[in-house]
PDB file of C-alpha atoms in Angstrom:
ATOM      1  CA  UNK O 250     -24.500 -22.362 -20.153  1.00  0.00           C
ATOM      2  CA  UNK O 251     -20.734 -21.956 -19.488  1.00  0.00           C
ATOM      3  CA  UNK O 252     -19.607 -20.786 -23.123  1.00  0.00           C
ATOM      4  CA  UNK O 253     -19.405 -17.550 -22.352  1.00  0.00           C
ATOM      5  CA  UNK O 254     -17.681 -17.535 -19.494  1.00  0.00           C
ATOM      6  CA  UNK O 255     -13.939 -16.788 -18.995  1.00  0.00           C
ATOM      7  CA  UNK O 256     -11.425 -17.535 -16.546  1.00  0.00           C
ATOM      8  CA  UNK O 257      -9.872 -14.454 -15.167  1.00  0.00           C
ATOM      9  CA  UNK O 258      -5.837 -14.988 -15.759  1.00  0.00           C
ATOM     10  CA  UNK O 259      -3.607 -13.032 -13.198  1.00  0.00           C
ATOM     11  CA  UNK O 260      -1.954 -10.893 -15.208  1.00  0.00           C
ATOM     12  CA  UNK O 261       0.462  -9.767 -12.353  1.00  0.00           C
ATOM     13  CA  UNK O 262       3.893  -8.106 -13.599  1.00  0.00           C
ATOM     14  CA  UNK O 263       2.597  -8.601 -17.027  1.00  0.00           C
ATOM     15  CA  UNK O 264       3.280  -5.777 -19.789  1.00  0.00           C
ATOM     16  CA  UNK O 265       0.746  -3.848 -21.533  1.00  0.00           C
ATOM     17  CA  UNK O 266       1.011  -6.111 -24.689  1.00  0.00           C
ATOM     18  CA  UNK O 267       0.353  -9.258 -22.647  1.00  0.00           C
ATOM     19  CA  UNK O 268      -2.039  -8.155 -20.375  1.00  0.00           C
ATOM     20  CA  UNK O 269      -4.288  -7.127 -23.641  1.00  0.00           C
ATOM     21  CA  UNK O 270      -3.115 -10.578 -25.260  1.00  0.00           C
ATOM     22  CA  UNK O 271      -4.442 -12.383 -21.887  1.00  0.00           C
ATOM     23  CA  UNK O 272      -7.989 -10.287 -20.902  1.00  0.00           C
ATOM     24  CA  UNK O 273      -8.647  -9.966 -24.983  1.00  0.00           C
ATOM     25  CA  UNK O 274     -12.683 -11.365 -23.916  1.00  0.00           C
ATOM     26  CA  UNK O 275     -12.652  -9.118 -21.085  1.00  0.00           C
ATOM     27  CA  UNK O 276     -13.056  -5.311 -21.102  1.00  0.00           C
ATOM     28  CA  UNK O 277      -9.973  -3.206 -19.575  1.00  0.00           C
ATOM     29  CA  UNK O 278      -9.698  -0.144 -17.978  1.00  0.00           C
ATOM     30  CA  UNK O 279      -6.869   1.164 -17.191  1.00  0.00           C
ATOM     31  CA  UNK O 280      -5.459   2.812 -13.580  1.00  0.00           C
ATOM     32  CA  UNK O 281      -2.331   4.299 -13.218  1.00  0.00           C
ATOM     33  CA  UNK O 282      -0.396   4.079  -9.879  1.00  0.00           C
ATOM     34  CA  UNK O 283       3.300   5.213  -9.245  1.00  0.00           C
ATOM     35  CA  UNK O 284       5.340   2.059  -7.302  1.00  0.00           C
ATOM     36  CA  UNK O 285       9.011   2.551  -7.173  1.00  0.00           C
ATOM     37  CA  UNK O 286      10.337  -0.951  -6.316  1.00  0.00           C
ATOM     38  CA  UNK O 287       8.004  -2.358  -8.917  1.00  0.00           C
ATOM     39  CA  UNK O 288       9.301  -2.784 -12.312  1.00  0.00           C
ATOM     40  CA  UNK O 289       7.564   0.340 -14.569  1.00  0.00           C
ATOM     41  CA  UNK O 290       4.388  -0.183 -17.193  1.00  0.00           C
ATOM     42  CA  UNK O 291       4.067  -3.530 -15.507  1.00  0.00           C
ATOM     43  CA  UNK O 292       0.275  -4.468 -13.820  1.00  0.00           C
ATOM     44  CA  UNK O 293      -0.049  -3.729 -10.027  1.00  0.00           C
ATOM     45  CA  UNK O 294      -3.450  -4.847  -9.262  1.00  0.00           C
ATOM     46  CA  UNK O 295      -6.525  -6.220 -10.799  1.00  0.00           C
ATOM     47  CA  UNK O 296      -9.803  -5.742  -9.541  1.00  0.00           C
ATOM     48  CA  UNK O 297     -10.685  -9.015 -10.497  1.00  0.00           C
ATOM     49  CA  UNK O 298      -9.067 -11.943  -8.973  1.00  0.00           C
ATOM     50  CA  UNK O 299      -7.051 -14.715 -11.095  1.00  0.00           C
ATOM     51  CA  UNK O 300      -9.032 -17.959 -11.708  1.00  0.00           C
ATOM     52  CA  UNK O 301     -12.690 -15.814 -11.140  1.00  0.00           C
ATOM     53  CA  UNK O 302     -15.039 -16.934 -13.874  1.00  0.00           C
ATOM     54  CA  UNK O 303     -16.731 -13.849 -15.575  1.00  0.00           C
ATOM     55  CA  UNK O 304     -18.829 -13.239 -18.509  1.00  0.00           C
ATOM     56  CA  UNK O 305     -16.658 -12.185 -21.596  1.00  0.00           C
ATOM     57  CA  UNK O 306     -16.887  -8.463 -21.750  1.00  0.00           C
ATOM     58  CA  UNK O 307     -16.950  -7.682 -18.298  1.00  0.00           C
ATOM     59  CA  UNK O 308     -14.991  -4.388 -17.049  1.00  0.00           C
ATOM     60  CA  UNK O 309     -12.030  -5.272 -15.529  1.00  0.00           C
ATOM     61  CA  UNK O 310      -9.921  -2.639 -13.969  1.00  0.00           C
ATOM     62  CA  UNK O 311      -5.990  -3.105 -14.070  1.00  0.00           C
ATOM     63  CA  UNK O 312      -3.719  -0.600 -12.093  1.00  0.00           C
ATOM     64  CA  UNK O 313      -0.559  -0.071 -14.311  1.00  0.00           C
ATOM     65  CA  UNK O 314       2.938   0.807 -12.174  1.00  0.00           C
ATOM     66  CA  UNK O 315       3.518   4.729 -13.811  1.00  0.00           C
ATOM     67  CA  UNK O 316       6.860   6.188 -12.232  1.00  0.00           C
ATOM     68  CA  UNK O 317       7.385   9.104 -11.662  1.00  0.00           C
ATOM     69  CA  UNK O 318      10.881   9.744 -12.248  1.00  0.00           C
ATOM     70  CA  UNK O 319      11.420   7.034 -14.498  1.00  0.00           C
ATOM     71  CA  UNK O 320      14.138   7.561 -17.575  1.00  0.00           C
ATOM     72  CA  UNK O 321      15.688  10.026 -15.566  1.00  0.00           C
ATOM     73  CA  UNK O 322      18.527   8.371 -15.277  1.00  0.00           C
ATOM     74  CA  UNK O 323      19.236   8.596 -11.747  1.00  0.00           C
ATOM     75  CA  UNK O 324      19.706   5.486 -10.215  1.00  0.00           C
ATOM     76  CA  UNK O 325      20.720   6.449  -6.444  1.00  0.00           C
ATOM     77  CA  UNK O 326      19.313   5.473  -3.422  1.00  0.00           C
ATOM     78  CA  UNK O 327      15.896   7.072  -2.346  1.00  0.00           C
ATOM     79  CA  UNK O 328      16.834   8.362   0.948  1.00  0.00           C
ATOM     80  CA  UNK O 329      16.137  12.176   0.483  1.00  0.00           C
ATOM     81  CA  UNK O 330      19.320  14.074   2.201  1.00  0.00           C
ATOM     82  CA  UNK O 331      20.286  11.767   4.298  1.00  0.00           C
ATOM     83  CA  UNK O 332      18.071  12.258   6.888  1.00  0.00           C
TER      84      UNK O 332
END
């Protein structure tokens, strides 16, 4: 009985609005890491692997890129001081 089953999609990069669109028959939660050469409220991780085959309504647990000092503006290199 394969009906209920669901094919994990990697949802990589993707935004919150199509990461929700692409695990609707799974059940998200929702990790927050800071990465600052990935692109911001984009997916870093999923704790399920792309092309898996889960039950609808399993947890899976998505790490979401949360900068820190994003919208600040500043847009110079990271190197603190120089060094």
């Amino acid at each position: 009985e394969e009906a209920n089953l669901v094919v994990v999609p990697n949802v990589i990069g993707m935004t919150e609005t199509e990461y929700r669109d692409a695990l609707k028959d799974l059940v998200i939660e929702v990790k927050y890491e800071s990465n600052e050469n990935k692109t911001d409220k984009t997916v870093l991780k999923q704790s399920i692997s792309a092309g898996a085959k889960v039950k609808k309504g399993t947890i899976i647990t998505i790490t979401i890129n949360k900068r820190e000092n994003a919208g600040n503006g500043n847009t110079e290199d990271t190197n603190q001081n120089g060094g």
